[in-house]
Amino acid sequence: MKTKAISLVFLVCGMSAHADSSGDVHLADPSRTQFIELSDRYNCDASGYDSRYRGNTALSRVEFAQVLIQCGRTIRKIQAGAEIDASQQADLKTLETIENNFSSEIHTLDPNYPN
């Protein structure tokens, strides 16, 4: 019960909530929910991970970071080729917020990301 209360506090404050001590990213995690919305809007192909991050299975933080890197590259490529409107600017800010929550894992997987 205490974990749920702490998660709710993080959720209300807009912070990423990682409810279990294993560090897994669960379906209800705000970062995962926001990421799925972005990946739908930009038709991200998460090569092999699509069914996992959209499913009911928890992902490790590293698995989630792998998907985030792939989709982040797609979003940035799409936005680089066009004039960015307010909605796309908000999407980029959301992506950057999620990336900040997983910066350690992203840097371990790809130290040069997002470049």
PDB file of C-alpha atoms in Angstrom, residues 6-99:
ATOM      1  CA  ILE A   6       4.256   7.001  -3.143  1.00  0.00           C
ATOM      2  CA  SER A   7       3.556   6.272  -6.814  1.00  0.00           C
ATOM      3  CA  LEU A   8       0.419   8.377  -6.642  1.00  0.00           C
ATOM      4  CA  VAL A   9       2.393  11.282  -5.181  1.00  0.00           C
ATOM      5  CA  PHE A  10       4.917  11.043  -8.033  1.00  0.00           C
ATOM      6  CA  LEU A  11       2.117  10.824 -10.586  1.00  0.00           C
ATOM      7  CA  VAL A  12       0.330  13.888  -9.205  1.00  0.00           C
ATOM      8  CA  CYS A  13       3.580  15.845  -9.126  1.00  0.00           C
ATOM      9  CA  GLY A  14       4.296  14.892 -12.753  1.00  0.00           C
ATOM     10  CA  MET A  15       7.300  12.777 -11.902  1.00  0.00           C
ATOM     11  CA  SER A  16       7.993   9.344 -13.279  1.00  0.00           C
ATOM     12  CA  ALA A  17       6.755   6.646 -10.943  1.00  0.00           C
ATOM     13  CA  HIS A  18       8.598   3.354 -10.894  1.00  0.00           C
ATOM     14  CA  ALA A  19       6.489   1.467  -8.418  1.00  0.00           C
ATOM     15  CA  ASP A  20       8.459  -1.659  -7.805  1.00  0.00           C
ATOM     16  CA  SER A  21      11.900  -2.084  -6.380  1.00  0.00           C
ATOM     17  CA  SER A  22      13.138  -4.071  -9.388  1.00  0.00           C
ATOM     18  CA  GLY A  23      13.104  -0.939 -11.507  1.00  0.00           C
ATOM     19  CA  ASP A  24      10.747  -2.397 -14.083  1.00  0.00           C
ATOM     20  CA  VAL A  25       8.637  -0.075 -16.215  1.00  0.00           C
ATOM     21  CA  HIS A  26       5.031  -1.176 -15.821  1.00  0.00           C
ATOM     22  CA  LEU A  27       2.046  -0.472 -18.053  1.00  0.00           C
ATOM     23  CA  ALA A  28       0.723   2.240 -15.721  1.00  0.00           C
ATOM     24  CA  ASP A  29       4.061   4.071 -15.549  1.00  0.00           C
ATOM     25  CA  PRO A  30       3.537   7.643 -16.822  1.00  0.00           C
ATOM     26  CA  SER A  31       6.683   7.485 -18.971  1.00  0.00           C
ATOM     27  CA  ARG A  32       5.444   4.342 -20.686  1.00  0.00           C
ATOM     28  CA  THR A  33       1.941   5.748 -21.209  1.00  0.00           C
ATOM     29  CA  GLN A  34       3.287   8.996 -22.676  1.00  0.00           C
ATOM     30  CA  PHE A  35       5.742   7.086 -24.837  1.00  0.00           C
ATOM     31  CA  ILE A  36       3.013   4.865 -26.311  1.00  0.00           C
ATOM     32  CA  GLU A  37       1.013   7.986 -27.228  1.00  0.00           C
ATOM     33  CA  LEU A  38       4.063   9.484 -28.966  1.00  0.00           C
ATOM     34  CA  SER A  39       4.922   6.259 -30.777  1.00  0.00           C
ATOM     35  CA  ASP A  40       1.356   6.034 -32.069  1.00  0.00           C
ATOM     36  CA  ARG A  41       1.416   9.624 -33.338  1.00  0.00           C
ATOM     37  CA  TYR A  42       4.746   9.179 -35.135  1.00  0.00           C
ATOM     38  CA  ASN A  43       4.304   5.536 -36.260  1.00  0.00           C
ATOM     39  CA  CYS A  44       7.456   4.402 -34.505  1.00  0.00           C
ATOM     40  CA  ASP A  45       8.716   0.955 -35.352  1.00  0.00           C
ATOM     41  CA  ALA A  46      10.273  -0.565 -32.268  1.00  0.00           C
ATOM     42  CA  SER A  47      11.754  -3.573 -34.087  1.00  0.00           C
ATOM     43  CA  GLY A  48      10.984  -6.572 -31.947  1.00  0.00           C
ATOM     44  CA  TYR A  49       9.909  -4.632 -28.887  1.00  0.00           C
ATOM     45  CA  ASP A  50       6.564  -3.359 -30.170  1.00  0.00           C
ATOM     46  CA  SER A  51       4.512  -6.193 -28.699  1.00  0.00           C
ATOM     47  CA  ARG A  52       6.465  -6.040 -25.435  1.00  0.00           C
ATOM     48  CA  TYR A  53       6.083  -2.332 -24.654  1.00  0.00           C
ATOM     49  CA  ARG A  54       2.460  -2.350 -25.778  1.00  0.00           C
ATOM     50  CA  GLY A  55       1.685  -5.540 -23.872  1.00  0.00           C
ATOM     51  CA  ASN A  56       0.883  -6.195 -20.251  1.00  0.00           C
ATOM     52  CA  THR A  57       4.429  -7.219 -19.405  1.00  0.00           C
ATOM     53  CA  ALA A  58       6.779  -5.034 -17.424  1.00  0.00           C
ATOM     54  CA  LEU A  59       9.940  -3.991 -19.246  1.00  0.00           C
ATOM     55  CA  SER A  60      13.314  -3.506 -17.662  1.00  0.00           C
ATOM     56  CA  ARG A  61      14.545   0.078 -17.735  1.00  0.00           C
ATOM     57  CA  VAL A  62      17.181  -0.954 -20.309  1.00  0.00           C
ATOM     58  CA  GLU A  63      14.595  -2.580 -22.593  1.00  0.00           C
ATOM     59  CA  PHE A  64      12.441   0.534 -22.359  1.00  0.00           C
ATOM     60  CA  ALA A  65      15.455   2.748 -23.106  1.00  0.00           C
ATOM     61  CA  GLN A  66      16.191   0.690 -26.253  1.00  0.00           C
ATOM     62  CA  VAL A  67      12.682   1.334 -27.552  1.00  0.00           C
ATOM     63  CA  LEU A  68      12.911   4.978 -26.525  1.00  0.00           C
ATOM     64  CA  ILE A  69      16.130   5.470 -28.522  1.00  0.00           C
ATOM     65  CA  GLN A  70      14.610   3.915 -31.658  1.00  0.00           C
ATOM     66  CA  CYS A  71      11.438   5.965 -31.470  1.00  0.00           C
ATOM     67  CA  GLY A  72      13.269   9.135 -30.438  1.00  0.00           C
ATOM     68  CA  ARG A  73      15.351   8.942 -33.604  1.00  0.00           C
ATOM     69  CA  THR A  74      12.200   8.512 -35.699  1.00  0.00           C
ATOM     70  CA  ILE A  75      10.471  11.488 -34.075  1.00  0.00           C
ATOM     71  CA  ARG A  76      13.508  13.734 -34.492  1.00  0.00           C
ATOM     72  CA  LYS A  77      13.941  12.675 -38.131  1.00  0.00           C
ATOM     73  CA  ILE A  78      10.299  13.482 -38.927  1.00  0.00           C
ATOM     74  CA  GLN A  79      10.495  16.828 -37.155  1.00  0.00           C
ATOM     75  CA  ALA A  80      13.799  17.755 -38.803  1.00  0.00           C
ATOM     76  CA  GLY A  81      12.201  17.635 -42.242  1.00  0.00           C
ATOM     77  CA  ALA A  82       9.371  20.043 -41.489  1.00  0.00           C
ATOM     78  CA  GLU A  83       8.441  23.229 -39.746  1.00  0.00           C
ATOM     79  CA  ILE A  84       7.533  22.310 -36.177  1.00  0.00           C
ATOM     80  CA  ASP A  85       4.141  23.441 -34.897  1.00  0.00           C
ATOM     81  CA  ALA A  86       3.106  23.899 -31.251  1.00  0.00           C
ATOM     82  CA  SER A  87       1.834  20.324 -30.984  1.00  0.00           C
ATOM     83  CA  GLN A  88       5.114  18.888 -32.255  1.00  0.00           C
ATOM     84  CA  GLN A  89       7.060  21.161 -29.898  1.00  0.00           C
ATOM     85  CA  ALA A  90       5.008  19.747 -27.019  1.00  0.00           C
ATOM     86  CA  ASP A  91       5.727  16.222 -28.271  1.00  0.00           C
ATOM     87  CA  LEU A  92       9.453  16.942 -28.347  1.00  0.00           C
ATOM     88  CA  LYS A  93       9.317  18.308 -24.805  1.00  0.00           C
ATOM     89  CA  THR A  94       7.467  15.165 -23.674  1.00  0.00           C
ATOM     90  CA  LEU A  95      10.072  12.987 -25.393  1.00  0.00           C
ATOM     91  CA  GLU A  96      12.899  14.909 -23.721  1.00  0.00           C
ATOM     92  CA  THR A  97      11.234  14.550 -20.313  1.00  0.00           C
ATOM     93  CA  ILE A  98      10.934  10.790 -20.768  1.00  0.00           C
ATOM     94  CA  GLU A  99      14.530  10.618 -22.002  1.00  0.00           C
TER      95      GLU A  99
END
